[in-house]
PDB file of C-alpha atoms in Angstrom:
ATOM      1  CA  MET C   1      58.468  63.103  64.318  1.00 75.00           C
ATOM      2  CA  GLU C   2      56.254  62.404  61.337  1.00 84.00           C
ATOM      3  CA  PRO C   3      52.731  60.952  61.112  1.00 87.00           C
ATOM      4  CA  HIS C   4      52.311  57.328  60.067  1.00 87.00           C
ATOM      5  CA  ALA C   5      52.367  56.610  56.342  1.00 88.00           C
ATOM      6  CA  MET C   6      48.675  55.650  56.453  1.00 89.00           C
ATOM      7  CA  TRP C   7      47.813  59.376  56.479  1.00 93.00           C
ATOM      8  CA  THR C   8      49.521  60.103  53.144  1.00 93.00           C
ATOM      9  CA  SER C   9      46.172  59.636  51.397  1.00 93.00           C
ATOM     10  CA  TYR C  10      44.707  62.404  53.569  1.00 95.00           C
ATOM     11  CA  PRO C  11      47.119  65.359  53.089  1.00 95.00           C
ATOM     12  CA  SER C  12      45.100  67.942  55.037  1.00 95.00           C
ATOM     13  CA  LEU C  13      44.687  65.618  58.008  1.00 96.00           C
ATOM     14  CA  LYS C  14      48.347  64.599  57.807  1.00 96.00           C
ATOM     15  CA  LYS C  15      49.350  68.247  57.997  1.00 97.00           C
ATOM     16  CA  ASP C  16      47.289  68.740  61.171  1.00 97.00           C
ATOM     17  CA  LEU C  17      48.679  65.560  62.695  1.00 96.00           C
ATOM     18  CA  GLN C  18      52.183  66.868  62.003  1.00 95.00           C
ATOM     19  CA  LYS C  19      51.259  70.044  63.876  1.00 96.00           C
ATOM     20  CA  THR C  20      49.977  67.855  66.702  1.00 96.00           C
ATOM     21  CA  LEU C  21      53.267  65.964  66.913  1.00 94.00           C
ATOM     22  CA  ASN C  22      55.251  69.192  66.730  1.00 94.00           C
ATOM     23  CA  LEU C  23      53.265  70.627  69.631  1.00 95.00           C
ATOM     24  CA  ILE C  24      53.853  67.495  71.707  1.00 94.00           C
ATOM     25  CA  SER C  25      57.558  67.621  70.958  1.00 93.00           C
ATOM     26  CA  ASP C  26      57.762  71.319  71.836  1.00 93.00           C
ATOM     27  CA  SER C  27      55.894  70.708  75.107  1.00 94.00           C
ATOM     28  CA  ILE C  28      58.262  68.028  76.409  1.00 93.00           C
ATOM     29  CA  SER C  29      61.317  69.451  78.143  1.00 92.00           C
ATOM     30  CA  LEU C  30      63.210  67.669  80.920  1.00 90.00           C
ATOM     31  CA  PRO C  31      66.565  68.396  82.577  1.00 90.00           C
ATOM     32  CA  ASN C  32      67.451  64.737  82.029  1.00 86.00           C
ATOM     33  CA  LYS C  33      67.833  64.733  78.254  1.00 87.00           C
ATOM     34  CA  GLU C  34      68.317  60.970  78.099  1.00 83.00           C
ATOM     35  CA  VAL C  35      64.868  60.379  79.601  1.00 84.00           C
ATOM     36  CA  GLU C  36      63.423  63.165  77.448  1.00 88.00           C
ATOM     37  CA  GLU C  37      64.722  61.373  74.359  1.00 85.00           C
ATOM     38  CA  ALA C  38      63.234  58.093  75.595  1.00 83.00           C
ATOM     39  CA  ILE C  39      59.812  59.710  75.951  1.00 87.00           C
ATOM     40  CA  LEU C  40      60.066  61.323  72.509  1.00 87.00           C
ATOM     41  CA  ALA C  41      61.137  57.963  71.051  1.00 83.00           C
ATOM     42  CA  ILE C  42      57.719  56.566  71.947  1.00 84.00           C
ATOM     43  CA  PHE C  43      56.081  59.199  69.766  1.00 83.00           C
ATOM     44  CA  HIS C  44      58.602  58.348  67.022  1.00 80.00           C
ATOM     45  CA  SER C  45      57.946  54.617  67.174  1.00 77.00           C
ATOM     46  CA  GLY C  46      55.172  54.240  64.647  1.00 72.00           C
ATOM     47  CA  GLY C  47      51.939  54.934  66.489  1.00 83.00           C
ATOM     48  CA  LYS C  48      48.961  55.401  64.186  1.00 90.00           C
ATOM     49  CA  LEU C  49      47.661  58.591  65.920  1.00 94.00           C
ATOM     50  CA  LEU C  50      44.116  57.321  65.528  1.00 95.00           C
ATOM     51  CA  ARG C  51      42.732  59.161  68.550  1.00 95.00           C
ATOM     52  CA  PRO C  52      43.992  62.630  67.581  1.00 96.00           C
ATOM     53  CA  ALA C  53      43.002  61.923  63.982  1.00 97.00           C
ATOM     54  CA  TYR C  54      39.422  61.214  65.015  1.00 97.00           C
ATOM     55  CA  LEU C  55      39.388  64.343  67.186  1.00 97.00           C
ATOM     56  CA  LEU C  56      40.550  66.446  64.246  1.00 98.00           C
ATOM     57  CA  LEU C  57      38.032  64.877  61.881  1.00 97.00           C
ATOM     58  CA  PHE C  58      35.010  65.206  64.170  1.00 97.00           C
ATOM     59  CA  ALA C  59      35.946  68.839  64.811  1.00 96.00           C
ATOM     60  CA  GLU C  60      34.835  69.490  61.218  1.00 96.00           C
ATOM     61  CA  PHE C  61      31.198  69.000  62.283  1.00 96.00           C
ATOM     62  CA  GLY C  62      31.394  72.020  64.598  1.00 93.00           C
ATOM     63  CA  THR C  63      29.968  75.422  63.768  1.00 92.00           C
ATOM     64  CA  LYS C  64      32.791  77.433  65.421  1.00 92.00           C
ATOM     65  CA  ILE C  65      35.992  75.687  64.402  1.00 92.00           C
ATOM     66  CA  ASP C  66      39.118  76.816  66.247  1.00 92.00           C
ATOM     67  CA  LYS C  67      42.013  75.046  64.542  1.00 94.00           C
ATOM     68  CA  LYS C  68      44.685  76.076  67.055  1.00 93.00           C
ATOM     69  CA  LYS C  69      42.624  74.862  69.994  1.00 91.00           C
ATOM     70  CA  THR C  70      41.789  71.643  68.178  1.00 94.00           C
ATOM     71  CA  ILE C  71      45.484  70.905  67.573  1.00 96.00           C
ATOM     72  CA  ALA C  72      46.135  71.425  71.295  1.00 93.00           C
ATOM     73  CA  LEU C  73      43.266  69.095  72.218  1.00 92.00           C
ATOM     74  CA  SER C  74      44.494  66.414  69.821  1.00 94.00           C
ATOM     75  CA  ALA C  75      47.995  66.718  71.307  1.00 95.00           C
ATOM     76  CA  ALA C  76      46.521  66.378  74.803  1.00 91.00           C
ATOM     77  CA  ILE C  77      44.621  63.228  73.818  1.00 91.00           C
ATOM     78  CA  GLU C  78      47.699  61.578  72.303  1.00 94.00           C
ATOM     79  CA  THR C  79      49.811  62.545  75.313  1.00 93.00           C
ATOM     80  CA  LEU C  80      47.212  61.080  77.661  1.00 89.00           C
ATOM     81  CA  HIS C  81      47.090  57.887  75.598  1.00 90.00           C
ATOM     82  CA  THR C  82      50.880  57.563  75.597  1.00 91.00           C
ATOM     83  CA  ALA C  83      51.004  58.049  79.373  1.00 89.00           C
ATOM     84  CA  THR C  84      48.637  55.106  79.800  1.00 85.00           C
ATOM     85  CA  LEU C  85      50.818  52.987  77.484  1.00 85.00           C
ATOM     86  CA  ILE C  86      53.897  53.683  79.603  1.00 87.00           C
ATOM     87  CA  HIS C  87      52.042  52.652  82.737  1.00 80.00           C
ATOM     88  CA  ASP C  88      50.675  49.556  80.958  1.00 80.00           C
ATOM     89  CA  ASP C  89      54.227  48.524  80.120  1.00 80.00           C
ATOM     90  CA  ILE C  90      55.222  48.871  83.779  1.00 81.00           C
ATOM     91  CA  VAL C  91      52.364  46.653  84.950  1.00 74.00           C
ATOM     92  CA  ASP C  92      53.025  44.106  82.189  1.00 72.00           C
ATOM     93  CA  VAL C  93      56.803  44.240  82.721  1.00 74.00           C
ATOM     94  CA  ALA C  94      56.992  44.622  78.939  1.00 76.00           C
ATOM     95  CA  ASP C  95      60.373  44.877  77.222  1.00 81.00           C
ATOM     96  CA  THR C  96      59.178  46.189  73.870  1.00 76.00           C
ATOM     97  CA  ARG C  97      56.357  48.173  72.304  1.00 73.00           C
ATOM     98  CA  ARG C  98      56.032  48.769  68.550  1.00 67.00           C
ATOM     99  CA  GLY C  99      59.383  47.043  68.213  1.00 68.00           C
ATOM    100  CA  THR C 100      61.106  49.610  70.463  1.00 76.00           C
ATOM    101  CA  ALA C 101      62.453  49.132  73.987  1.00 80.00           C
ATOM    102  CA  THR C 102      60.027  50.340  76.658  1.00 83.00           C
ATOM    103  CA  ILE C 103      61.159  53.007  79.111  1.00 85.00           C
ATOM    104  CA  ASN C 104      61.007  50.533  82.008  1.00 87.00           C
ATOM    105  CA  SER C 105      63.333  48.126  80.181  1.00 86.00           C
ATOM    106  CA  ALA C 106      65.670  50.814  78.813  1.00 82.00           C
ATOM    107  CA  PHE C 107      65.943  52.674  82.119  1.00 84.00           C
ATOM    108  CA  SER C 108      64.015  51.496  85.178  1.00 86.00           C
ATOM    109  CA  THR C 109      60.505  51.153  86.573  1.00 87.00           C
ATOM    110  CA  ASP C 110      60.991  54.353  88.576  1.00 87.00           C
ATOM    111  CA  VAL C 111      61.915  56.354  85.478  1.00 85.00           C
ATOM    112  CA  ALA C 112      58.944  54.891  83.590  1.00 86.00           C
ATOM    113  CA  VAL C 113      56.498  55.797  86.389  1.00 87.00           C
ATOM    114  CA  TYR C 114      57.727  59.386  86.479  1.00 87.00           C
ATOM    115  CA  SER C 115      57.719  59.593  82.667  1.00 88.00           C
ATOM    116  CA  GLY C 116      54.077  58.534  82.531  1.00 88.00           C
ATOM    117  CA  ASP C 117      53.201  60.993  85.295  1.00 87.00           C
ATOM    118  CA  TYR C 118      55.053  63.740  83.437  1.00 91.00           C
ATOM    119  CA  LEU C 119      52.946  63.138  80.322  1.00 91.00           C
ATOM    120  CA  PHE C 120      49.762  63.473  82.382  1.00 87.00           C
ATOM    121  CA  ILE C 121      51.037  66.915  83.418  1.00 88.00           C
ATOM    122  CA  ILE C 122      51.756  67.819  79.778  1.00 91.00           C
ATOM    123  CA  CYS C 123      48.224  66.733  78.857  1.00 88.00           C
ATOM    124  CA  PHE C 124      46.652  69.132  81.340  1.00 83.00           C
ATOM    125  CA  LYS C 125      49.058  71.966  80.522  1.00 86.00           C
ATOM    126  CA  LEU C 126      47.883  71.707  76.907  1.00 87.00           C
ATOM    127  CA  LEU C 127      44.230  71.787  77.976  1.00 81.00           C
ATOM    128  CA  ILE C 128      44.636  74.702  80.382  1.00 79.00           C
ATOM    129  CA  GLN C 129      45.812  76.941  77.531  1.00 76.00           C
ATOM    130  CA  TYR C 130      42.134  77.219  76.577  1.00 66.00           C
ATOM    131  CA  GLN C 131      39.821  78.331  79.356  1.00 52.00           C
ATOM    132  CA  SER C 132      36.822  77.528  77.177  1.00 56.00           C
ATOM    133  CA  SER C 133      37.989  73.911  77.282  1.00 54.00           C
ATOM    134  CA  LEU C 134      37.171  73.372  80.956  1.00 55.00           C
ATOM    135  CA  LYS C 135      34.618  70.821  79.756  1.00 61.00           C
ATOM    136  CA  SER C 136      37.482  68.970  78.109  1.00 59.00           C
ATOM    137  CA  ILE C 137      39.438  68.995  81.375  1.00 60.00           C
ATOM    138  CA  GLU C 138      36.416  67.550  83.180  1.00 62.00           C
ATOM    139  CA  LEU C 139      35.964  64.920  80.478  1.00 63.00           C
ATOM    140  CA  ASN C 140      39.661  64.031  80.495  1.00 61.00           C
ATOM    141  CA  THR C 141      39.669  63.440  84.256  1.00 65.00           C
ATOM    142  CA  THR C 142      36.517  61.323  83.959  1.00 68.00           C
ATOM    143  CA  SER C 143      38.062  59.393  81.088  1.00 64.00           C
ATOM    144  CA  MET C 144      41.278  58.818  83.030  1.00 66.00           C
ATOM    145  CA  GLU C 145      39.159  57.382  85.838  1.00 69.00           C
ATOM    146  CA  LYS C 146      37.353  55.056  83.406  1.00 65.00           C
ATOM    147  CA  VAL C 147      40.654  53.927  81.869  1.00 67.00           C
ATOM    148  CA  LEU C 148      41.979  53.160  85.353  1.00 66.00           C
ATOM    149  CA  LEU C 149      38.819  51.277  86.315  1.00 65.00           C
ATOM    150  CA  GLY C 150      39.084  49.246  83.108  1.00 59.00           C
ATOM    151  CA  GLU C 151      42.684  48.350  83.906  1.00 66.00           C
ATOM    152  CA  LEU C 152      41.788  47.498  87.531  1.00 64.00           C
ATOM    153  CA  GLY C 153      38.874  45.399  86.303  1.00 60.00           C
ATOM    154  CA  GLN C 154      41.213  43.505  84.008  1.00 64.00           C
ATOM    155  CA  MET C 155      43.674  42.944  86.851  1.00 66.00           C
ATOM    156  CA  SER C 156      40.932  41.661  89.149  1.00 66.00           C
ATOM    157  CA  GLU C 157      40.017  39.028  86.552  1.00 73.00           C
ATOM    158  CA  ARG C 158      43.541  37.638  86.168  1.00 81.00           C
ATOM    159  CA  TYR C 159      43.670  33.840  85.934  1.00 86.00           C
ATOM    160  CA  ASN C 160      39.867  33.721  86.171  1.00 86.00           C
ATOM    161  CA  MET C 161      38.590  30.988  83.850  1.00 89.00           C
ATOM    162  CA  ASN C 162      35.034  32.119  84.575  1.00 91.00           C
ATOM    163  CA  VAL C 163      35.543  35.578  83.107  1.00 90.00           C
ATOM    164  CA  THR C 164      32.645  36.346  80.742  1.00 93.00           C
ATOM    165  CA  ILE C 165      32.318  38.233  77.489  1.00 95.00           C
ATOM    166  CA  ASP C 166      30.421  40.942  79.400  1.00 94.00           C
ATOM    167  CA  ASP C 167      33.314  41.241  81.875  1.00 91.00           C
ATOM    168  CA  TYR C 168      35.735  41.604  78.997  1.00 92.00           C
ATOM    169  CA  LEU C 169      33.597  44.241  77.258  1.00 94.00           C
ATOM    170  CA  ALA C 170      33.237  46.222  80.487  1.00 90.00           C
ATOM    171  CA  ASN C 171      37.012  46.280  80.926  1.00 87.00           C
ATOM    172  CA  ILE C 172      37.874  47.292  77.362  1.00 91.00           C
ATOM    173  CA  THR C 173      35.123  49.924  77.386  1.00 91.00           C
ATOM    174  CA  GLY C 174      37.234  51.710  79.981  1.00 85.00           C
ATOM    175  CA  LYS C 175      40.680  50.561  78.927  1.00 82.00           C
ATOM    176  CA  THR C 176      40.415  51.393  75.208  1.00 89.00           C
ATOM    177  CA  ALA C 177      37.005  52.576  74.016  1.00 92.00           C
ATOM    178  CA  GLU C 178      36.823  55.522  76.416  1.00 89.00           C
ATOM    179  CA  LEU C 179      39.674  57.460  74.798  1.00 90.00           C
ATOM    180  CA  PHE C 180      38.235  56.912  71.315  1.00 95.00           C
ATOM    181  CA  ALA C 181      34.849  58.115  72.591  1.00 94.00           C
ATOM    182  CA  LEU C 182      36.452  61.126  74.261  1.00 91.00           C
ATOM    183  CA  SER C 183      38.364  62.050  71.091  1.00 94.00           C
ATOM    184  CA  CYS C 184      35.249  62.037  68.931  1.00 95.00           C
ATOM    185  CA  PHE C 185      33.128  63.902  71.487  1.00 93.00           C
ATOM    186  CA  VAL C 186      35.675  66.599  72.324  1.00 90.00           C
ATOM    187  CA  GLY C 187      36.511  67.257  68.676  1.00 94.00           C
ATOM    188  CA  CYS C 188      32.878  68.020  67.886  1.00 94.00           C
ATOM    189  CA  TYR C 189      31.807  69.622  71.178  1.00 91.00           C
ATOM    190  CA  GLU C 190      34.758  71.988  71.601  1.00 90.00           C
ATOM    191  CA  ASN C 191      34.191  73.343  68.101  1.00 93.00           C
ATOM    192  CA  GLY C 192      30.543  74.221  68.629  1.00 92.00           C
ATOM    193  CA  GLY C 193      28.996  70.949  67.506  1.00 93.00           C
ATOM    194  CA  GLY C 194      26.281  70.949  70.155  1.00 91.00           C
ATOM    195  CA  LYS C 195      25.608  68.318  72.808  1.00 90.00           C
ATOM    196  CA  LYS C 196      23.241  66.103  70.799  1.00 95.00           C
ATOM    197  CA  LEU C 197      25.573  65.762  67.820  1.00 96.00           C
ATOM    198  CA  SER C 198      28.619  65.459  70.082  1.00 94.00           C
ATOM    199  CA  ASN C 199      26.999  62.608  72.018  1.00 93.00           C
ATOM    200  CA  LYS C 200      26.361  60.814  68.737  1.00 97.00           C
ATOM    201  CA  CYS C 201      30.065  61.260  67.940  1.00 97.00           C
ATOM    202  CA  ARG C 202      30.901  59.808  71.375  1.00 95.00           C
ATOM    203  CA  GLU C 203      28.862  56.672  70.629  1.00 96.00           C
ATOM    204  CA  ILE C 204      30.666  56.284  67.307  1.00 98.00           C
ATOM    205  CA  GLY C 205      33.995  56.573  69.094  1.00 97.00           C
ATOM    206  CA  LYS C 206      32.996  54.027  71.713  1.00 95.00           C
ATOM    207  CA  ASP C 207      32.041  51.454  69.069  1.00 97.00           C
ATOM    208  CA  ILE C 208      35.250  52.160  67.150  1.00 96.00           C
ATOM    209  CA  GLY C 209      37.292  51.642  70.317  1.00 95.00           C
ATOM    210  CA  LEU C 210      35.567  48.359  71.139  1.00 96.00           C
ATOM    211  CA  ALA C 211      36.162  47.045  67.621  1.00 95.00           C
ATOM    212  CA  PHE C 212      39.769  48.249  67.678  1.00 94.00           C
ATOM    213  CA  GLN C 213      40.594  46.447  70.938  1.00 93.00           C
ATOM    214  CA  ILE C 214      38.908  43.203  69.867  1.00 95.00           C
ATOM    215  CA  VAL C 215      40.807  43.192  66.565  1.00 93.00           C
ATOM    216  CA  ASP C 216      44.016  44.022  68.450  1.00 90.00           C
ATOM    217  CA  ASP C 217      43.427  40.992  70.681  1.00 91.00           C
ATOM    218  CA  ILE C 218      42.735  38.818  67.652  1.00 92.00           C
ATOM    219  CA  LEU C 219      46.168  39.743  66.271  1.00 87.00           C
ATOM    220  CA  ASP C 220      47.794  37.802  69.127  1.00 83.00           C
ATOM    221  CA  TYR C 221      46.443  34.691  67.426  1.00 87.00           C
ATOM    222  CA  SER C 222      47.164  35.669  63.833  1.00 79.00           C
ATOM    223  CA  GLN C 223      50.567  37.406  63.843  1.00 68.00           C
ATOM    224  CA  ASN C 224      54.011  36.748  65.239  1.00 59.00           C
ATOM    225  CA  GLU C 225      56.103  38.901  67.556  1.00 50.00           C
ATOM    226  CA  GLU C 226      58.091  40.476  64.734  1.00 48.00           C
ATOM    227  CA  THR C 227      55.059  41.713  62.792  1.00 46.00           C
ATOM    228  CA  LEU C 228      53.059  42.704  65.863  1.00 42.00           C
ATOM    229  CA  GLY C 229      55.900  44.514  67.635  1.00 44.00           C
ATOM    230  CA  LYS C 230      55.231  42.973  71.046  1.00 48.00           C
ATOM    231  CA  PRO C 231      55.478  39.498  72.611  1.00 54.00           C
ATOM    232  CA  VAL C 232      52.459  37.470  71.499  1.00 56.00           C
ATOM    233  CA  LEU C 233      50.351  35.616  74.064  1.00 72.00           C
ATOM    234  CA  GLU C 234      52.292  37.178  76.936  1.00 77.00           C
ATOM    235  CA  ASP C 235      48.941  38.339  78.318  1.00 81.00           C
ATOM    236  CA  VAL C 236      47.787  34.718  78.618  1.00 86.00           C
ATOM    237  CA  ARG C 237      50.806  33.802  80.718  1.00 84.00           C
ATOM    238  CA  GLN C 238      50.055  36.826  82.915  1.00 83.00           C
ATOM    239  CA  GLY C 239      46.463  35.714  83.393  1.00 87.00           C
ATOM    240  CA  VAL C 240      44.841  38.304  81.109  1.00 86.00           C
ATOM    241  CA  TYR C 241      42.344  36.493  78.888  1.00 91.00           C
ATOM    242  CA  SER C 242      41.148  38.295  75.764  1.00 93.00           C
ATOM    243  CA  LEU C 243      38.036  37.641  73.703  1.00 96.00           C
ATOM    244  CA  PRO C 244      39.229  34.785  71.426  1.00 96.00           C
ATOM    245  CA  LEU C 245      40.296  32.791  74.482  1.00 96.00           C
ATOM    246  CA  ILE C 246      37.194  33.706  76.522  1.00 96.00           C
ATOM    247  CA  CYS C 247      34.933  32.547  73.674  1.00 96.00           C
ATOM    248  CA  SER C 248      36.869  29.282  73.437  1.00 96.00           C
ATOM    249  CA  ILE C 249      36.816  28.606  77.190  1.00 95.00           C
ATOM    250  CA  ALA C 250      33.057  29.181  77.277  1.00 94.00           C
ATOM    251  CA  GLU C 251      32.548  26.391  74.740  1.00 93.00           C
ATOM    252  CA  HIS C 252      35.249  23.944  75.870  1.00 94.00           C
ATOM    253  CA  PRO C 253      36.346  24.667  79.464  1.00 94.00           C
ATOM    254  CA  LEU C 254      37.790  21.198  80.072  1.00 95.00           C
ATOM    255  CA  LEU C 255      40.248  21.603  77.205  1.00 95.00           C
ATOM    256  CA  PHE C 256      41.786  24.704  78.745  1.00 95.00           C
ATOM    257  CA  GLU C 257      41.618  24.014  82.481  1.00 95.00           C
ATOM    258  CA  PRO C 258      44.715  21.760  82.749  1.00 95.00           C
ATOM    259  CA  ILE C 259      46.933  24.412  81.128  1.00 95.00           C
ATOM    260  CA  LEU C 260      45.422  27.603  82.511  1.00 94.00           C
ATOM    261  CA  SER C 261      45.389  26.182  86.048  1.00 94.00           C
ATOM    262  CA  LYS C 262      49.186  26.444  85.980  1.00 93.00           C
ATOM    263  CA  LYS C 263      48.735  30.235  86.138  1.00 90.00           C
ATOM    264  CA  GLU C 264      52.115  32.003  86.428  1.00 88.00           C
ATOM    265  CA  ASN C 265      53.890  28.657  85.964  1.00 92.00           C
ATOM    266  CA  MET C 266      52.731  28.362  82.362  1.00 90.00           C
ATOM    267  CA  THR C 267      55.571  27.824  79.916  1.00 89.00           C
ATOM    268  CA  GLN C 268      56.013  29.156  76.400  1.00 86.00           C
ATOM    269  CA  GLU C 269      55.009  25.714  75.149  1.00 90.00           C
ATOM    270  CA  ASP C 270      51.805  25.958  77.195  1.00 91.00           C
ATOM    271  CA  ALA C 271      51.063  29.321  75.579  1.00 88.00           C
ATOM    272  CA  LYS C 272      51.590  27.805  72.138  1.00 88.00           C
ATOM    273  CA  ARG C 273      49.141  25.032  73.001  1.00 92.00           C
ATOM    274  CA  ILE C 274      46.588  27.618  74.117  1.00 92.00           C
ATOM    275  CA  HIS C 275      47.056  29.313  70.758  1.00 91.00           C
ATOM    276  CA  GLU C 276      46.385  26.015  68.951  1.00 92.00           C
ATOM    277  CA  LEU C 277      43.285  25.286  71.018  1.00 94.00           C
ATOM    278  CA  VAL C 278      41.813  28.747  70.423  1.00 95.00           C
ATOM    279  CA  ILE C 279      42.232  28.260  66.667  1.00 93.00           C
ATOM    280  CA  GLU C 280      40.700  24.769  66.851  1.00 94.00           C
ATOM    281  CA  CYS C 281      37.733  26.060  68.898  1.00 95.00           C
ATOM    282  CA  HIS C 282      37.081  28.892  66.404  1.00 95.00           C
ATOM    283  CA  GLY C 283      37.632  31.528  69.079  1.00 95.00           C
ATOM    284  CA  VAL C 284      39.108  33.953  66.561  1.00 94.00           C
ATOM    285  CA  GLU C 285      36.069  33.746  64.288  1.00 94.00           C
ATOM    286  CA  LYS C 286      33.696  34.357  67.205  1.00 95.00           C
ATOM    287  CA  ALA C 287      35.707  37.346  68.359  1.00 95.00           C
ATOM    288  CA  TYR C 288      35.825  38.689  64.817  1.00 93.00           C
ATOM    289  CA  ASP C 289      32.023  38.460  64.611  1.00 94.00           C
ATOM    290  CA  LEU C 290      31.717  40.749  67.630  1.00 95.00           C
ATOM    291  CA  ALA C 291      34.313  43.153  66.217  1.00 94.00           C
ATOM    292  CA  SER C 292      32.254  43.243  63.011  1.00 93.00           C
ATOM    293  CA  HIS C 293      29.139  44.043  65.021  1.00 95.00           C
ATOM    294  CA  TYR C 294      30.686  47.111  66.649  1.00 95.00           C
ATOM    295  CA  THR C 295      32.367  48.246  63.436  1.00 94.00           C
ATOM    296  CA  ASN C 296      29.146  47.965  61.437  1.00 94.00           C
ATOM    297  CA  ARG C 297      27.239  49.834  64.122  1.00 96.00           C
ATOM    298  CA  ALA C 298      29.824  52.626  64.040  1.00 96.00           C
ATOM    299  CA  LEU C 299      29.694  52.753  60.241  1.00 96.00           C
ATOM    300  CA  ALA C 300      25.900  52.996  60.268  1.00 97.00           C
ATOM    301  CA  THR C 301      25.967  55.871  62.774  1.00 97.00           C
ATOM    302  CA  ILE C 302      28.659  57.665  60.764  1.00 97.00           C
ATOM    303  CA  GLN C 303      26.317  57.564  57.769  1.00 95.00           C
ATOM    304  CA  SER C 304      23.714  59.450  59.832  1.00 95.00           C
ATOM    305  CA  LEU C 305      26.042  62.386  60.534  1.00 95.00           C
ATOM    306  CA  PRO C 306      25.177  65.761  58.913  1.00 91.00           C
ATOM    307  CA  ASN C 307      25.690  65.891  55.158  1.00 87.00           C
ATOM    308  CA  ASN C 308      27.272  69.362  55.178  1.00 86.00           C
ATOM    309  CA  GLN C 309      30.647  67.669  55.684  1.00 90.00           C
ATOM    310  CA  GLN C 310      30.305  64.831  53.191  1.00 94.00           C
ATOM    311  CA  GLN C 311      34.028  64.500  52.479  1.00 93.00           C
ATOM    312  CA  THR C 312      34.791  64.309  56.210  1.00 95.00           C
ATOM    313  CA  LYS C 313      32.097  61.651  56.628  1.00 95.00           C
ATOM    314  CA  GLU C 314      33.648  59.601  53.848  1.00 95.00           C
ATOM    315  CA  THR C 315      37.109  59.909  55.396  1.00 95.00           C
ATOM    316  CA  ILE C 316      35.860  58.825  58.831  1.00 96.00           C
ATOM    317  CA  TYR C 317      34.019  55.928  57.197  1.00 96.00           C
ATOM    318  CA  GLU C 318      37.120  54.753  55.286  1.00 94.00           C
ATOM    319  CA  ILE C 319      39.403  54.924  58.321  1.00 93.00           C
ATOM    320  CA  THR C 320      36.908  53.168  60.568  1.00 94.00           C
ATOM    321  CA  LYS C 321      36.411  50.374  58.052  1.00 91.00           C
ATOM    322  CA  SER C 322      40.171  49.900  57.859  1.00 87.00           C
ATOM    323  CA  ILE C 323      40.299  49.259  61.614  1.00 77.00           C
ATOM    324  CA  LEU C 324      38.371  46.022  61.200  1.00 73.00           C
ATOM    325  CA  GLN C 325      40.221  45.014  58.047  1.00 75.00           C
ATOM    326  CA  ARG C 326      43.606  46.123  59.464  1.00 70.00           C
ATOM    327  CA  THR C 327      44.513  47.572  56.091  1.00 51.00           C
ATOM    328  CA  PHE C 328      46.465  50.513  57.538  1.00 46.00           C
TER     329      PHE C 328
END
């Protein structure tokens, strides 16, 4: 396993991310080697490692940096994130992720469920190595709860044409932003950063996560399946409405009602028509405006971080800006 090519410009960070991947790989050991290889393949499949990268970067603002512990925490965060992806794929009945077959499609739903559960165990085994990280264990369990509530909130809104922007933001705050917030907080806090500074890091992470998910949802309307690595607009057919569509429905509900009322009976042609209508109603631009808002707020808060780690600040700023521009 090697870190994504985007980290080549940051050699020190890339080195720590490689250590993170090595630790994950060393921690995964199953009697069923075929399933073990399938789990490891997910970590091989081109993930950006943004969450562990942020954890490693924000650790630099601590006053008592413990590199070995920080690597373990970053590995735990990425393992937790990957476990949620496996379970997402089960719920979505997804065949591919990042251009690679999902565990549920390559093996079975049962194997995928147990694989995701196994990674949760690995996450906590990594955390338990450090008794001083009990706060991290508490935060990880709280974050897992928030992720679950975000997913449940999204499920409860399926096929709901009255879903609001606030509903959407509440769901992605749990589903995506929480793990970014946790990464930034834990990196700083567990290295002696203090609660006040660590909470500021958490707010940065939350805004980054919100922007990241909005931009990710925008990509469904601007890229094809080959470039995105997953079926585009499949969420629409499953009744999950993201921000570009929600913004468009709010302005022109009568345009969308005849198609969306078909619910699970929507065809691929219906999905293509939804795509056309969202573009015509400027839903992408409206969603992008909100992504810009959260990105700019994160960038402004990053600028207010302590100046004793100026190079780290600049790196965090560059990476965060690239999330909105999707230049990585």
